[in-house]
PDB file of C-alpha atoms and ligand atoms in Angstrom:
ATOM      1  CA  MET A 308      93.659 -13.034  58.336  1.00  0.00           C
ATOM      2  CA  LYS A 309      92.387 -16.469  57.387  1.00  0.00           C
ATOM      3  CA  THR A 310      91.365 -16.895  53.801  1.00  0.00           C
ATOM      4  CA  GLY A 311      90.298 -20.529  53.992  1.00  0.00           C
ATOM      5  CA  GLN A 312      86.910 -21.992  53.298  1.00  0.00           C
ATOM      6  CA  HIS A 313      84.129 -20.894  55.590  1.00  0.00           C
ATOM      7  CA  ILE A 314      82.533 -23.548  57.797  1.00  0.00           C
ATOM      8  CA  LEU A 315      79.461 -23.182  59.980  1.00  0.00           C
ATOM      9  CA  ILE A 316      79.403 -25.480  63.011  1.00  0.00           C
ATOM     10  CA  VAL A 317      75.919 -26.162  64.339  1.00  0.00           C
ATOM     11  CA  GLU A 318      76.371 -27.965  67.639  1.00  0.00           C
ATOM     12  CA  ASP A 319      74.755 -27.413  71.042  1.00  0.00           C
ATOM     13  CA  GLU A 320      77.386 -29.262  73.074  1.00  0.00           C
ATOM     14  CA  PRO A 321      79.945 -26.610  74.101  1.00  0.00           C
ATOM     15  CA  LYS A 322      82.851 -29.016  74.498  1.00  0.00           C
ATOM     16  CA  ILE A 323      82.420 -30.558  71.076  1.00  0.00           C
ATOM     17  CA  ARG A 324      81.732 -27.201  69.460  1.00  0.00           C
ATOM     18  CA  ASP A 325      84.826 -25.524  70.899  1.00  0.00           C
ATOM     19  CA  GLY A 326      87.015 -28.502  70.136  1.00  0.00           C
ATOM     20  CA  LEU A 327      85.856 -28.526  66.528  1.00  0.00           C
ATOM     21  CA  ARG A 328      86.372 -24.790  66.193  1.00  0.00           C
ATOM     22  CA  ASP A 329      89.959 -24.924  67.500  1.00  0.00           C
ATOM     23  CA  PHE A 330      90.821 -27.877  65.342  1.00  0.00           C
ATOM     24  CA  LEU A 331      89.367 -26.461  62.137  1.00  0.00           C
ATOM     25  CA  GLU A 332      90.863 -23.040  62.714  1.00  0.00           C
ATOM     26  CA  PHE A 333      94.209 -24.712  63.215  1.00  0.00           C
ATOM     27  CA  HIS A 334      93.696 -26.254  59.775  1.00  0.00           C
ATOM     28  CA  GLU A 335      93.144 -22.844  58.201  1.00  0.00           C
ATOM     29  CA  PHE A 336      89.380 -22.896  57.884  1.00  0.00           C
ATOM     30  CA  ARG A 337      87.324 -19.875  58.796  1.00  0.00           C
ATOM     31  CA  VAL A 338      84.856 -21.041  61.401  1.00  0.00           C
ATOM     32  CA  GLU A 339      81.613 -19.738  62.778  1.00  0.00           C
ATOM     33  CA  CYS A 340      79.566 -21.497  65.462  1.00  0.00           C
ATOM     34  CA  VAL A 341      75.910 -21.516  66.445  1.00  0.00           C
ATOM     35  CA  ASP A 342      74.341 -23.658  69.142  1.00  0.00           C
ATOM     36  CA  ASP A 343      70.750 -24.124  68.054  1.00  0.00           C
ATOM     37  CA  GLY A 344      68.638 -24.770  64.985  1.00  0.00           C
ATOM     38  CA  LEU A 345      67.008 -21.359  64.770  1.00  0.00           C
ATOM     39  CA  ALA A 346      70.322 -19.525  64.850  1.00  0.00           C
ATOM     40  CA  ALA A 347      71.620 -21.862  62.150  1.00  0.00           C
ATOM     41  CA  GLU A 348      68.623 -21.157  59.964  1.00  0.00           C
ATOM     42  CA  ARG A 349      69.103 -17.417  60.389  1.00  0.00           C
ATOM     43  CA  ARG A 350      72.823 -17.478  59.582  1.00  0.00           C
ATOM     44  CA  VAL A 351      72.428 -19.662  56.533  1.00  0.00           C
ATOM     45  CA  ALA A 352      69.775 -17.293  55.190  1.00  0.00           C
ATOM     46  CA  GLU A 353      72.263 -14.422  55.482  1.00  0.00           C
ATOM     47  CA  HIS A 354      75.503 -15.984  54.455  1.00  0.00           C
ATOM     48  CA  ARG A 355      76.858 -18.519  52.020  1.00  0.00           C
ATOM     49  CA  PHE A 356      79.031 -21.047  53.838  1.00  0.00           C
ATOM     50  CA  ASP A 357      81.306 -23.469  52.057  1.00  0.00           C
ATOM     51  CA  LEU A 358      80.276 -26.304  54.351  1.00  0.00           C
ATOM     52  CA  ILE A 359      77.991 -26.923  57.306  1.00  0.00           C
ATOM     53  CA  LEU A 360      78.795 -29.317  60.136  1.00  0.00           C
ATOM     54  CA  LEU A 361      75.359 -30.127  61.414  1.00  0.00           C
ATOM     55  CA  ASP A 362      74.563 -31.897  64.651  1.00  0.00           C
ATOM     56  CA  LEU A 363      71.402 -33.968  64.473  1.00  0.00           C
ATOM     57  CA  MET A 364      69.940 -33.317  67.915  1.00  0.00           C
ATOM     58  CA  LEU A 365      69.587 -29.565  68.424  1.00  0.00           C
ATOM     59  CA  PRO A 366      67.320 -27.231  70.379  1.00  0.00           C
ATOM     60  CA  HIS A 367      64.374 -25.642  68.531  1.00  0.00           C
ATOM     61  CA  ILE A 368      64.891 -27.158  65.098  1.00  0.00           C
ATOM     62  CA  SER A 369      66.611 -30.503  64.642  1.00  0.00           C
ATOM     63  CA  GLY A 370      69.490 -30.977  62.231  1.00  0.00           C
ATOM     64  CA  GLU A 371      67.305 -33.343  60.291  1.00  0.00           C
ATOM     65  CA  GLN A 372      64.566 -30.719  59.806  1.00  0.00           C
ATOM     66  CA  LEU A 373      67.120 -28.068  58.900  1.00  0.00           C
ATOM     67  CA  CYS A 374      68.724 -30.257  56.301  1.00  0.00           C
ATOM     68  CA  LEU A 375      65.378 -31.057  54.688  1.00  0.00           C
ATOM     69  CA  LYS A 376      64.285 -27.428  54.737  1.00  0.00           C
ATOM     70  CA  TRP A 377      67.485 -26.207  53.129  1.00  0.00           C
ATOM     71  CA  ARG A 378      67.425 -28.820  50.410  1.00  0.00           C
ATOM     72  CA  GLN A 379      63.749 -28.165  49.708  1.00  0.00           C
ATOM     73  CA  ALA A 380      64.609 -24.485  49.394  1.00  0.00           C
ATOM     74  CA  GLY A 381      67.182 -25.424  46.770  1.00  0.00           C
ATOM     75  CA  LEU A 382      70.264 -24.670  48.879  1.00  0.00           C
ATOM     76  CA  ARG A 383      73.118 -26.888  47.854  1.00  0.00           C
ATOM     77  CA  MET A 384      75.966 -26.088  50.224  1.00  0.00           C
ATOM     78  CA  PRO A 385      77.728 -29.233  51.438  1.00  0.00           C
ATOM     79  CA  ILE A 386      76.354 -30.607  54.713  1.00  0.00           C
ATOM     80  CA  LEU A 387      78.221 -33.069  56.894  1.00  0.00           C
ATOM     81  CA  MET A 388      76.026 -34.496  59.631  1.00  0.00           C
ATOM     82  CA  LEU A 389      77.246 -35.269  63.117  1.00  0.00           C
ATOM     83  CA  THR A 390      75.267 -38.148  64.499  1.00  0.00           C
ATOM     84  CA  ALA A 391      75.374 -39.665  67.954  1.00  0.00           C
ATOM     85  CA  LYS A 392      76.051 -43.312  68.694  1.00  0.00           C
ATOM     86  CA  GLY A 393      72.895 -45.329  68.341  1.00  0.00           C
ATOM     87  CA  GLN A 394      71.507 -43.234  65.507  1.00  0.00           C
ATOM     88  CA  GLU A 395      72.904 -45.656  63.013  1.00  0.00           C
ATOM     89  CA  LYS A 396      74.298 -44.262  59.857  1.00  0.00           C
ATOM     90  CA  GLU A 397      72.129 -46.528  57.713  1.00  0.00           C
ATOM     91  CA  LYS A 398      68.991 -45.376  59.441  1.00  0.00           C
ATOM     92  CA  ILE A 399      69.806 -41.739  58.924  1.00  0.00           C
ATOM     93  CA  ALA A 400      70.964 -42.214  55.374  1.00  0.00           C
ATOM     94  CA  GLY A 401      67.655 -43.953  54.775  1.00  0.00           C
ATOM     95  CA  LEU A 402      65.855 -40.770  55.652  1.00  0.00           C
ATOM     96  CA  ASP A 403      67.375 -39.233  52.569  1.00  0.00           C
ATOM     97  CA  LEU A 404      67.836 -35.842  54.142  1.00  0.00           C
ATOM     98  CA  GLY A 405      70.127 -34.598  51.466  1.00  0.00           C
ATOM     99  CA  ALA A 406      73.274 -34.473  53.575  1.00  0.00           C
ATOM    100  CA  ASP A 407      76.544 -35.106  51.752  1.00  0.00           C
ATOM    101  CA  ASP A 408      78.062 -37.298  54.420  1.00  0.00           C
ATOM    102  CA  TYR A 409      77.626 -38.474  58.008  1.00  0.00           C
ATOM    103  CA  ILE A 410      80.062 -39.031  60.808  1.00  0.00           C
ATOM    104  CA  THR A 411      79.216 -40.766  64.073  1.00  0.00           C
ATOM    105  CA  LYS A 412      80.282 -39.405  67.463  1.00  0.00           C
ATOM    106  CA  PRO A 413      82.716 -40.018  68.956  1.00  0.00           C
ATOM    107  CA  PHE A 414      84.882 -39.527  65.878  1.00  0.00           C
ATOM    108  CA  SER A 415      88.547 -38.758  65.516  1.00  0.00           C
ATOM    109  CA  LEU A 416      89.322 -35.237  64.395  1.00  0.00           C
ATOM    110  CA  GLU A 417      91.629 -36.558  61.705  1.00  0.00           C
ATOM    111  CA  GLU A 418      88.811 -38.608  60.269  1.00  0.00           C
ATOM    112  CA  LEU A 419      86.519 -35.607  60.364  1.00  0.00           C
ATOM    113  CA  LEU A 420      89.106 -33.529  58.536  1.00  0.00           C
ATOM    114  CA  ALA A 421      89.437 -36.198  55.859  1.00  0.00           C
ATOM    115  CA  ARG A 422      85.659 -36.300  55.442  1.00  0.00           C
ATOM    116  CA  ILE A 423      85.406 -32.508  55.241  1.00  0.00           C
ATOM    117  CA  ARG A 424      88.088 -32.368  52.582  1.00  0.00           C
ATOM    118  CA  ALA A 425      86.458 -35.171  50.613  1.00  0.00           C
ATOM    119  CA  VAL A 426      83.046 -33.506  50.713  1.00  0.00           C
ATOM    120  CA  LEU A 427      84.494 -30.156  49.668  1.00  0.00           C
ATOM    121  CA  ARG A 428      86.363 -31.787  46.798  1.00  0.00           C
ATOM    122  CA  ARG A 429      83.335 -33.714  45.653  1.00  0.00           C
ATOM    123  CA  THR A 430      80.889 -30.865  45.840  1.00  0.00           C
ATOM    124  CA  ASP A 431      82.986 -27.978  44.594  1.00  0.00           C
ATOM    125  CA  PRO A 432      81.170 -26.909  41.442  1.00  0.00           C
ATOM    126  CA  ASN A 433      83.964 -24.523  40.502  1.00  0.00           C
ATOM    127  CA  ARG A 434      86.679 -27.120  40.470  1.00  0.00           C
ATOM    128  CA  SER A 435      85.981 -28.451  37.018  1.00  0.00           C
ATOM    129  CA  VAL A 436      84.237 -25.782  34.986  1.00  0.00           C
ATOM    130  CA  GLY A 437      83.805 -22.586  36.990  1.00  0.00           C
ATOM    131  CA  GLN A 438      80.971 -20.149  37.541  1.00  0.00           C
ATOM    132  CA  THR A 439      80.863 -19.301  33.871  1.00  0.00           C
ATOM    133  CA  PHE A 440      81.755 -21.966  31.399  1.00  0.00           C
ATOM    134  CA  ALA A 441      81.431 -22.837  27.774  1.00  0.00           C
ATOM    135  CA  PHE A 442      78.852 -25.308  26.601  1.00  0.00           C
ATOM    136  CA  GLY A 443      79.390 -25.768  22.877  1.00  0.00           C
ATOM    137  CA  PRO A 444      79.062 -22.282  21.401  1.00  0.00           C
ATOM    138  CA  PHE A 445      77.167 -21.046  24.463  1.00  0.00           C
ATOM    139  CA  ALA A 446      78.392 -19.322  27.607  1.00  0.00           C
ATOM    140  CA  VAL A 447      76.637 -20.440  30.780  1.00  0.00           C
ATOM    141  CA  ASP A 448      76.615 -18.229  33.846  1.00  0.00           C
ATOM    142  CA  MET A 449      75.797 -20.104  37.059  1.00  0.00           C
ATOM    143  CA  GLU A 450      75.481 -16.913  39.084  1.00  0.00           C
ATOM    144  CA  ARG A 451      73.077 -15.099  36.802  1.00  0.00           C
ATOM    145  CA  LEU A 452      71.510 -18.336  35.470  1.00  0.00           C
ATOM    146  CA  THR A 453      71.867 -17.300  31.873  1.00  0.00           C
ATOM    147  CA  LEU A 454      72.740 -18.926  28.594  1.00  0.00           C
ATOM    148  CA  ARG A 455      74.494 -16.596  26.192  1.00  0.00           C
ATOM    149  CA  TYR A 456      74.970 -17.037  22.471  1.00  0.00           C
ATOM    150  CA  ASN A 457      76.593 -14.191  20.556  1.00  0.00           C
ATOM    151  CA  ASP A 458      74.668 -11.193  21.855  1.00  0.00           C
ATOM    152  CA  ASP A 459      71.535 -13.057  22.891  1.00  0.00           C
ATOM    153  CA  THR A 460      70.884 -14.128  26.437  1.00  0.00           C
ATOM    154  CA  ALA A 461      68.284 -16.652  27.582  1.00  0.00           C
ATOM    155  CA  ALA A 462      67.267 -17.419  31.173  1.00  0.00           C
ATOM    156  CA  LEU A 463      67.996 -20.818  32.693  1.00  0.00           C
ATOM    157  CA  THR A 464      66.440 -22.493  35.687  1.00  0.00           C
ATOM    158  CA  ARG A 465      68.906 -23.558  38.358  1.00  0.00           C
ATOM    159  CA  ARG A 466      68.327 -27.194  37.412  1.00  0.00           C
ATOM    160  CA  GLN A 467      69.021 -26.545  33.771  1.00  0.00           C
ATOM    161  CA  ALA A 468      72.198 -24.682  34.658  1.00  0.00           C
ATOM    162  CA  MET A 469      73.298 -27.543  36.908  1.00  0.00           C
ATOM    163  CA  MET A 470      72.651 -30.126  34.241  1.00  0.00           C
ATOM    164  CA  LEU A 471      74.694 -28.107  31.764  1.00  0.00           C
ATOM    165  CA  GLN A 472      77.455 -27.783  34.349  1.00  0.00           C
ATOM    166  CA  LEU A 473      77.544 -31.537  34.856  1.00  0.00           C
ATOM    167  CA  PHE A 474      77.752 -32.128  31.105  1.00  0.00           C
ATOM    168  CA  ALA A 475      80.437 -29.487  30.676  1.00  0.00           C
ATOM    169  CA  ALA A 476      82.514 -31.095  33.427  1.00  0.00           C
ATOM    170  CA  ASN A 477      82.268 -34.464  31.648  1.00  0.00           C
ATOM    171  CA  PRO A 478      82.763 -33.846  27.942  1.00  0.00           C
ATOM    172  CA  GLY A 479      82.391 -36.964  25.829  1.00  0.00           C
ATOM    173  CA  ARG A 480      81.531 -39.188  28.781  1.00  0.00           C
ATOM    174  CA  ILE A 481      78.146 -40.839  29.264  1.00  0.00           C
ATOM    175  CA  VAL A 482      76.285 -39.100  32.058  1.00  0.00           C
ATOM    176  CA  THR A 483      73.608 -41.315  33.571  1.00  0.00           C
ATOM    177  CA  ARG A 484      70.122 -40.153  34.548  1.00  0.00           C
ATOM    178  CA  GLN A 485      71.062 -40.974  38.124  1.00  0.00           C
ATOM    179  CA  GLU A 486      74.012 -38.585  37.973  1.00  0.00           C
ATOM    180  CA  LEU A 487      71.891 -35.866  36.415  1.00  0.00           C
ATOM    181  CA  TYR A 488      69.288 -36.319  39.068  1.00  0.00           C
ATOM    182  CA  GLU A 489      71.758 -36.265  41.923  1.00  0.00           C
ATOM    183  CA  SER A 490      73.448 -33.213  40.530  1.00  0.00           C
ATOM    184  CA  ALA A 491      70.408 -31.103  39.695  1.00  0.00           C
ATOM    185  CA  TRP A 492      67.962 -32.353  42.315  1.00  0.00           C
ATOM    186  CA  ASN A 493      70.389 -33.279  45.040  1.00  0.00           C
ATOM    187  CA  GLU A 494      68.490 -36.456  45.775  1.00  0.00           C
ATOM    188  CA  SER A 495      68.781 -40.038  44.712  1.00  0.00           C
ATOM    189  CA  LEU A 496      66.740 -41.280  41.816  1.00  0.00           C
ATOM    190  CA  GLU A 497      64.861 -43.848  43.821  1.00  0.00           C
ATOM    191  CA  GLY A 498      61.140 -43.699  43.302  1.00  0.00           C
ATOM    192  CA  ILE A 499      61.061 -41.181  40.506  1.00  0.00           C
ATOM    193  CA  GLU A 500      60.399 -41.858  36.875  1.00  0.00           C
ATOM    194  CA  THR A 501      63.468 -41.706  34.656  1.00  0.00           C
ATOM    195  CA  ARG A 502      61.043 -40.073  32.254  1.00  0.00           C
ATOM    196  CA  THR A 503      61.250 -36.935  34.394  1.00  0.00           C
ATOM    197  CA  ILE A 504      64.916 -36.557  33.477  1.00  0.00           C
ATOM    198  CA  ASP A 505      64.151 -37.168  29.816  1.00  0.00           C
ATOM    199  CA  MET A 506      61.522 -34.435  29.857  1.00  0.00           C
ATOM    200  CA  HIS A 507      63.970 -31.998  31.373  1.00  0.00           C
ATOM    201  CA  ILE A 508      66.575 -32.897  28.772  1.00  0.00           C
ATOM    202  CA  ALA A 509      64.019 -32.357  26.005  1.00  0.00           C
ATOM    203  CA  ARG A 510      63.234 -28.926  27.406  1.00  0.00           C
ATOM    204  CA  LEU A 511      66.921 -28.135  27.660  1.00  0.00           C
ATOM    205  CA  ARG A 512      67.435 -29.090  24.010  1.00  0.00           C
ATOM    206  CA  ASP A 513      64.510 -26.854  23.001  1.00  0.00           C
ATOM    207  CA  LEU A 514      66.104 -24.018  24.875  1.00  0.00           C
ATOM    208  CA  LEU A 515      69.481 -24.566  23.177  1.00  0.00           C
ATOM    209  CA  GLU A 516      67.762 -24.707  19.820  1.00  0.00           C
ATOM    210  CA  GLN A 517      65.880 -21.468  20.408  1.00  0.00           C
ATOM    211  CA  ALA A 518      68.997 -19.775  21.732  1.00  0.00           C
ATOM    212  CA  GLY A 519      71.436 -20.747  19.052  1.00  0.00           C
ATOM    213  CA  GLY A 520      70.068 -23.400  16.742  1.00  0.00           C
ATOM    214  CA  LYS A 521      72.520 -26.110  17.788  1.00  0.00           C
ATOM    215  CA  THR A 522      70.605 -29.141  19.000  1.00  0.00           C
ATOM    216  CA  ASP A 523      72.988 -32.071  18.885  1.00  0.00           C
ATOM    217  CA  LEU A 524      75.169 -31.052  21.827  1.00  0.00           C
ATOM    218  CA  ILE A 525      73.347 -33.406  24.187  1.00  0.00           C
ATOM    219  CA  GLN A 526      73.145 -36.841  22.646  1.00  0.00           C
ATOM    220  CA  THR A 527      70.997 -39.695  23.870  1.00  0.00           C
ATOM    221  CA  VAL A 528      72.878 -42.908  24.553  1.00  0.00           C
ATOM    222  CA  ARG A 529      70.201 -45.553  24.489  1.00  0.00           C
ATOM    223  CA  GLY A 530      69.842 -47.465  27.729  1.00  0.00           C
ATOM    224  CA  GLU A 531      72.693 -45.507  29.332  1.00  0.00           C
ATOM    225  CA  GLY A 532      72.027 -41.811  29.582  1.00  0.00           C
ATOM    226  CA  TYR A 533      73.284 -38.761  27.772  1.00  0.00           C
ATOM    227  CA  ARG A 534      76.532 -37.505  26.378  1.00  0.00           C
ATOM    228  CA  TYR A 535      77.796 -33.984  25.834  1.00  0.00           C
ATOM    229  CA  ASP A 536      79.239 -34.126  22.354  1.00  0.00           C
ATOM    230  CA  VAL A 537      82.022 -31.600  22.046  1.00  0.00           C
ATOM    231  CA  SER A 538      83.172 -32.570  18.567  1.00  0.00           C
TER     232      SER A 538
HETATM  233 CA1   CA B1168      73.185 -32.162  70.125  1.00  0.00          CA
END
């Protein structure tokens, strides 16, 4: 039985779909295929995939609409978009759909594999700190979205938990507002006020203070961003 990461292929072209399935299975991934947007939406609602290979032009719901819908719903699984020649990468990237990467057909399978591995490496939230991790004297649980201190537990929003995760993965390093935004909002900072990030950080500090009284864990680095002070 295959124990590899689970990939959903959303592609309506049988030849491409079958070729991708064979290739990825050969490389020890577990693969599931659907051939239209509605089926993809249904499967993703039922199951957590490690990565989605998403064709752009699909029957019923386009890859572009799916990607937007999922991101708006707060789903953060890695998405690698398959785009056809002529739908230039820049143009699609400009749409800011929230995909993690794009590859243009026809592509070499080796290149696709490299991209898949890179996306999985980049987006694996467990790689650096895990589902539960320490943040100063607190224990953060990404599954339950809780912040624990001694015997007290406080609720976190997903964004707060993601910001804490980013800090915990980068102890002592300056984390920029852009990085925080990309990590917790899964979008690029363009067009939003940096003040929004600052407000969220202020709320996060309040929460830490209420939960355990330690407030200096997240330090402001003027003009740069924030730093998780582990000392
Ligand atoms: Ca297609």
